[in-house]
């Protein structure tokens, strides 16, 4: 059994315990706010970036124990924009490394089988040049696997959150949580990738957003394999072909790319955004 399979199985087993760590019996997030030295509690914002960062902090002691229990050292990203969030490095063999990124998003209100999606890292310099150390903790090719530790949740109704109000610590139980109904999963990032850039930054790889498919690792490349994922994103919008109308266009869909490379287009998994 390969080091990657062993690591993946252990990480999957570990992640199953995380929901209980962060949730009350009725599914609410146990974090209700932040406290000052006068024991005043301030409700946290429902902003996704804030929720994501606090979740990472909340989970980090568990992550550290998992690493220690399984013979890994934890190396955190030295800079905010570095990939990945955590590098797991085997204590007895530092050539054995795994990249793990926290990925947090929320279910959409109108269609709860869908989520807002993730960005899965850059397809720029360190992705194309696998020995580069630009914006990455260790060269991309030195990792044996690239994993997402994903967290999907429901956002609380905005009407129930008053960020302007402070509470006494005795009122802690009465404070509405900004997040609830957490769902944790682990998958290799290529298995949940789409063929479009992540929102807000076209240099990032986007994910699919059907939750069932995310948890099952049924992204657009899941039948083609990681090699096709790498090739496609290294060449994203770089290959010019005729458009059939006398002009040219850049290849920007997986189907076009597989056709161009004479691959089997039947292996392209279509994104499912409709009702389950």
Short mmCIF file of C-alpha atoms in Angstrom, two decimals:
data_model
loop_
_atom_site.label_atom_id
_atom_site.label_comp_id
_atom_site.label_asym_id
_atom_site.label_seq_id
_atom_site.Cartn_x
_atom_site.Cartn_y
_atom_site.Cartn_z
CA UNK A 1 0.00 0.00 0.00
CA UNK A 2 1.42 3.40 -1.02
CA UNK A 3 2.25 6.19 1.43
CA UNK A 4 -0.47 8.32 -0.19
CA UNK A 5 -3.19 5.72 0.28
CA UNK A 6 -2.17 5.16 3.90
CA UNK A 7 -2.19 8.90 4.60
CA UNK A 8 -5.53 9.40 2.84
CA UNK A 9 -7.20 6.60 4.81
CA UNK A 10 -5.91 7.94 8.12
CA UNK A 11 -6.96 11.50 7.26
CA UNK A 12 -10.44 10.34 6.23
CA UNK A 13 -10.84 8.47 9.51
CA UNK A 14 -9.68 11.49 11.48
CA UNK A 15 -12.03 13.90 9.73
CA UNK A 16 -15.05 11.86 10.81
CA UNK A 17 -14.39 13.00 14.40
CA UNK A 18 -14.31 16.73 13.65
CA UNK A 19 -18.04 17.43 13.50
CA UNK A 20 -18.45 16.51 17.17
CA UNK A 21 -15.48 18.69 18.05
CA UNK A 22 -17.03 21.87 16.63
CA UNK A 23 -20.77 21.25 17.08
CA UNK A 24 -23.36 21.19 19.84
CA UNK A 25 -25.90 18.36 19.99
CA UNK A 26 -28.30 20.33 17.77
CA UNK A 27 -25.64 21.07 15.13
CA UNK A 28 -24.75 24.65 16.13
CA UNK A 29 -21.15 25.82 16.02
CA UNK A 30 -19.73 25.87 19.54
CA UNK A 31 -17.88 29.11 18.82
CA UNK A 32 -20.21 32.03 19.56
CA UNK A 33 -17.88 35.02 19.47
CA UNK A 34 -14.68 36.45 20.91
CA UNK A 35 -14.11 37.66 24.44
CA UNK A 36 -12.23 40.62 25.92
CA UNK A 37 -10.53 40.85 29.31
CA UNK A 38 -13.71 42.30 30.82
CA UNK A 39 -15.57 39.09 29.89
CA UNK A 40 -17.65 40.79 27.21
CA UNK A 41 -18.49 38.50 24.28
CA UNK A 42 -18.78 39.95 20.77
CA UNK A 43 -20.59 38.06 18.04
CA UNK A 44 -18.34 37.16 15.11
CA UNK A 45 -19.23 38.15 11.58
CA UNK A 46 -20.77 35.61 9.21
CA UNK A 47 -18.19 36.66 6.60
CA UNK A 48 -16.87 33.46 4.99
CA UNK A 49 -13.20 34.41 5.38
CA UNK A 50 -13.64 35.08 9.10
CA UNK A 51 -15.58 31.84 9.68
CA UNK A 52 -12.92 29.91 7.74
CA UNK A 53 -10.00 31.32 9.71
CA UNK A 54 -11.65 30.75 13.10
CA UNK A 55 -12.55 27.18 12.10
CA UNK A 56 -8.90 26.56 11.23
CA UNK A 57 -7.82 27.87 14.63
CA UNK A 58 -10.54 25.81 16.33
CA UNK A 59 -9.38 22.63 14.59
CA UNK A 60 -5.63 23.14 14.78
CA UNK A 61 -5.03 21.36 18.14
CA UNK A 62 -6.81 18.31 16.69
CA UNK A 63 -4.77 18.53 13.48
CA UNK A 64 -1.55 18.70 15.49
CA UNK A 65 -2.50 15.64 17.54
CA UNK A 66 -3.40 13.73 14.37
CA UNK A 67 0.04 14.51 12.94
CA UNK A 68 1.86 13.48 16.11
CA UNK A 69 -0.15 10.26 16.45
CA UNK A 70 0.72 9.27 12.89
CA UNK A 71 4.40 10.24 12.78
CA UNK A 72 4.18 13.52 10.87
CA UNK A 73 5.51 17.00 11.48
CA UNK A 74 3.26 19.94 10.67
CA UNK A 75 4.75 22.79 8.60
CA UNK A 76 2.48 25.82 8.30
CA UNK A 77 2.51 28.16 5.32
CA UNK A 78 5.11 30.85 6.01
CA UNK A 79 3.08 33.57 4.30
CA UNK A 80 -0.64 34.23 4.00
CA UNK A 81 -0.81 33.66 0.25
CA UNK A 82 1.39 30.53 0.24
CA UNK A 83 0.17 27.08 -0.76
CA UNK A 84 -0.72 24.84 1.05
CA UNK A 85 -2.19 25.75 4.45
CA UNK A 86 -0.45 22.76 6.04
CA UNK A 87 2.37 20.49 4.88
CA UNK A 88 2.48 17.10 6.59
CA UNK A 89 6.07 15.87 6.56
CA UNK A 90 6.91 12.36 7.74
CA UNK A 91 9.20 12.54 10.77
CA UNK A 92 11.34 9.57 9.69
CA UNK A 93 11.53 10.49 5.98
CA UNK A 94 11.19 14.15 5.02
CA UNK A 95 10.79 13.26 1.35
CA UNK A 96 7.29 12.03 2.24
CA UNK A 97 5.12 15.16 2.13
CA UNK A 98 1.42 15.84 1.73
CA UNK A 99 -0.25 19.17 1.03
CA UNK A 100 -3.50 19.83 2.88
CA UNK A 101 -5.60 22.95 2.29
CA UNK A 102 -8.59 23.95 4.42
CA UNK A 103 -11.57 24.65 2.18
CA UNK A 104 -14.67 26.17 3.74
CA UNK A 105 -17.93 27.14 2.08
CA UNK A 106 -21.65 27.36 2.76
CA UNK A 107 -24.75 25.75 1.30
CA UNK A 108 -26.84 27.97 -0.94
CA UNK A 109 -30.15 28.98 0.60
CA UNK A 110 -32.37 28.33 -2.41
CA UNK A 111 -30.66 25.07 -3.44
CA UNK A 112 -29.15 23.40 -0.35
CA UNK A 113 -27.77 20.52 -2.44
CA UNK A 114 -25.34 23.09 -3.87
CA UNK A 115 -22.60 25.06 -2.13
CA UNK A 116 -20.80 28.27 -2.99
CA UNK A 117 -17.76 26.29 -4.17
CA UNK A 118 -14.04 26.45 -3.43
CA UNK A 119 -10.88 27.70 -5.02
CA UNK A 120 -8.33 24.90 -5.25
CA UNK A 121 -5.07 26.81 -5.47
CA UNK A 122 -3.27 28.61 -8.25
CA UNK A 123 -2.58 27.22 -11.73
CA UNK A 124 0.22 29.76 -12.10
CA UNK A 125 3.99 29.62 -11.55
CA UNK A 126 4.34 26.85 -8.93
CA UNK A 127 1.71 24.71 -10.68
CA UNK A 128 3.31 24.98 -14.10
CA UNK A 129 6.91 24.85 -12.89
CA UNK A 130 6.83 21.96 -10.46
CA UNK A 131 10.26 22.80 -8.99
CA UNK A 132 9.39 26.46 -8.29
CA UNK A 133 9.28 27.76 -4.71
CA UNK A 134 7.28 30.90 -5.56
CA UNK A 135 4.23 31.20 -3.25
CA UNK A 136 4.50 27.56 -2.17
CA UNK A 137 6.02 26.02 0.96
CA UNK A 138 7.82 23.19 -0.87
CA UNK A 139 8.01 22.57 -4.65
CA UNK A 140 4.72 21.20 -6.00
CA UNK A 141 6.34 18.03 -7.31
CA UNK A 142 7.80 17.21 -3.88
CA UNK A 143 4.34 16.49 -2.47
CA UNK A 144 3.06 12.93 -2.88
CA UNK A 145 -0.52 14.15 -2.77
CA UNK A 146 -2.58 17.34 -2.67
CA UNK A 147 -5.63 17.13 -0.41
CA UNK A 148 -8.56 19.33 0.57
CA UNK A 149 -9.92 19.14 4.10
CA UNK A 150 -13.35 20.53 3.30
CA UNK A 151 -16.01 22.03 5.54
CA UNK A 152 -19.52 22.80 4.28
CA UNK A 153 -22.04 24.52 6.57
CA UNK A 154 -25.31 26.43 6.77
CA UNK A 155 -25.16 30.16 7.43
CA UNK A 156 -27.43 31.52 10.13
CA UNK A 157 -30.25 33.80 9.09
CA UNK A 158 -28.81 37.32 9.00
CA UNK A 159 -31.78 38.64 10.96
CA UNK A 160 -30.74 36.63 14.02
CA UNK A 161 -27.16 37.97 14.12
CA UNK A 162 -26.52 41.38 15.66
CA UNK A 163 -22.82 42.16 15.28
CA UNK A 164 -23.25 45.51 17.00
CA UNK A 165 -24.25 44.02 20.34
CA UNK A 166 -21.98 42.67 23.06
CA UNK A 167 -23.00 40.05 25.62
CA UNK A 168 -22.00 39.11 29.11
CA UNK A 169 -20.25 35.76 29.31
CA UNK A 170 -23.20 34.41 31.31
CA UNK A 171 -25.32 34.88 28.16
CA UNK A 172 -23.02 32.70 26.05
CA UNK A 173 -25.57 29.93 25.44
CA UNK A 174 -28.14 32.46 24.20
CA UNK A 175 -25.89 33.89 21.46
CA UNK A 176 -26.86 32.69 18.00
CA UNK A 177 -24.15 30.81 16.17
CA UNK A 178 -23.25 32.16 12.72
CA UNK A 179 -22.78 28.62 11.34
CA UNK A 180 -24.41 25.22 11.82
CA UNK A 181 -24.85 21.76 10.30
CA UNK A 182 -21.20 21.15 9.48
CA UNK A 183 -20.21 18.52 6.95
CA UNK A 184 -16.54 17.50 6.77
CA UNK A 185 -14.83 15.64 3.95
CA UNK A 186 -11.37 14.85 2.58
CA UNK A 187 -10.48 14.41 -1.06
CA UNK A 188 -7.58 14.99 -3.42
CA UNK A 189 -8.15 18.38 -4.99
CA UNK A 190 -8.09 17.16 -8.60
CA UNK A 191 -11.08 14.94 -7.87
CA UNK A 192 -13.39 17.92 -7.17
CA UNK A 193 -12.03 20.35 -9.75
CA UNK A 194 -14.12 21.98 -12.45
CA UNK A 195 -12.76 23.36 -15.71
CA UNK A 196 -13.36 26.99 -14.74
CA UNK A 197 -11.36 29.43 -12.64
CA UNK A 198 -12.30 30.12 -9.04
CA UNK A 199 -14.49 33.12 -8.29
CA UNK A 200 -12.75 36.44 -7.86
CA UNK A 201 -9.38 35.28 -9.19
CA UNK A 202 -8.99 33.69 -12.61
CA UNK A 203 -5.53 32.43 -11.64
CA UNK A 204 -7.20 29.98 -9.25
CA UNK A 205 -8.69 26.60 -10.06
CA UNK A 206 -12.40 26.36 -9.33
CA UNK A 207 -14.31 23.44 -7.84
CA UNK A 208 -17.63 21.85 -8.70
CA UNK A 209 -20.47 22.89 -6.39
CA UNK A 210 -22.81 19.89 -6.14
CA UNK A 211 -22.29 18.74 -2.54
CA UNK A 212 -22.99 15.06 -3.16
CA UNK A 213 -20.42 15.01 -5.95
CA UNK A 214 -17.88 16.95 -3.89
CA UNK A 215 -18.07 14.52 -0.97
CA UNK A 216 -17.85 11.56 -3.36
CA UNK A 217 -14.93 13.09 -5.32
CA UNK A 218 -16.90 13.17 -8.59
CA UNK A 219 -15.40 16.26 -10.18
CA UNK A 220 -15.01 16.84 -13.91
CA UNK A 221 -11.60 15.09 -14.01
CA UNK A 222 -12.50 12.19 -11.71
CA UNK A 223 -12.78 9.62 -14.53
CA UNK A 224 -9.94 11.05 -16.63
CA UNK A 225 -7.36 11.10 -13.84
CA UNK A 226 -4.90 13.51 -12.26
CA UNK A 227 -2.68 13.65 -15.36
CA UNK A 228 -5.49 15.28 -17.36
CA UNK A 229 -6.15 17.71 -14.51
CA UNK A 230 -2.50 18.77 -14.53
CA UNK A 231 -2.31 19.07 -18.32
CA UNK A 232 -5.54 21.02 -18.62
CA UNK A 233 -4.73 23.60 -15.96
CA UNK A 234 -1.14 24.03 -17.14
CA UNK A 235 -2.56 24.95 -20.54
CA UNK A 236 -5.72 26.78 -19.47
CA UNK A 237 -6.61 29.42 -22.07
CA UNK A 238 -3.16 29.08 -23.69
CA UNK A 239 -3.97 26.91 -26.70
CA UNK A 240 -5.41 28.67 -29.75
CA UNK A 241 -7.65 26.74 -32.16
CA UNK A 242 -9.99 27.61 -35.00
CA UNK A 243 -13.51 28.40 -33.88
CA UNK A 244 -15.26 27.04 -36.99
CA UNK A 245 -16.41 30.54 -37.98
CA UNK A 246 -13.24 31.70 -39.68
CA UNK A 247 -11.71 32.99 -36.45
CA UNK A 248 -9.79 31.60 -33.51
CA UNK A 249 -10.43 30.98 -29.82
CA UNK A 250 -8.57 29.89 -26.71
CA UNK A 251 -9.42 26.45 -25.34
CA UNK A 252 -11.26 27.06 -22.05
CA UNK A 253 -13.37 23.94 -21.50
CA UNK A 254 -12.33 20.42 -20.58
CA UNK A 255 -14.31 18.89 -23.42
CA UNK A 256 -12.50 21.08 -25.98
CA UNK A 257 -9.14 20.19 -24.43
CA UNK A 258 -9.79 16.44 -24.44
CA UNK A 259 -10.94 16.62 -28.07
CA UNK A 260 -7.81 18.61 -28.97
CA UNK A 261 -5.61 15.98 -27.31
CA UNK A 262 -7.53 13.11 -28.97
CA UNK A 263 -8.73 11.81 -25.60
CA UNK A 264 -11.98 10.08 -24.68
CA UNK A 265 -14.57 12.84 -24.19
CA UNK A 266 -16.99 10.33 -22.66
CA UNK A 267 -14.78 10.42 -19.54
CA UNK A 268 -15.50 14.11 -18.95
CA UNK A 269 -17.86 14.26 -15.96
CA UNK A 270 -20.52 16.93 -16.44
CA UNK A 271 -21.22 19.34 -13.61
CA UNK A 272 -24.56 18.70 -11.92
CA UNK A 273 -26.23 21.89 -10.78
CA UNK A 274 -29.85 20.76 -11.04
CA UNK A 275 -32.07 19.25 -8.35
CA UNK A 276 -31.05 15.93 -6.82
#
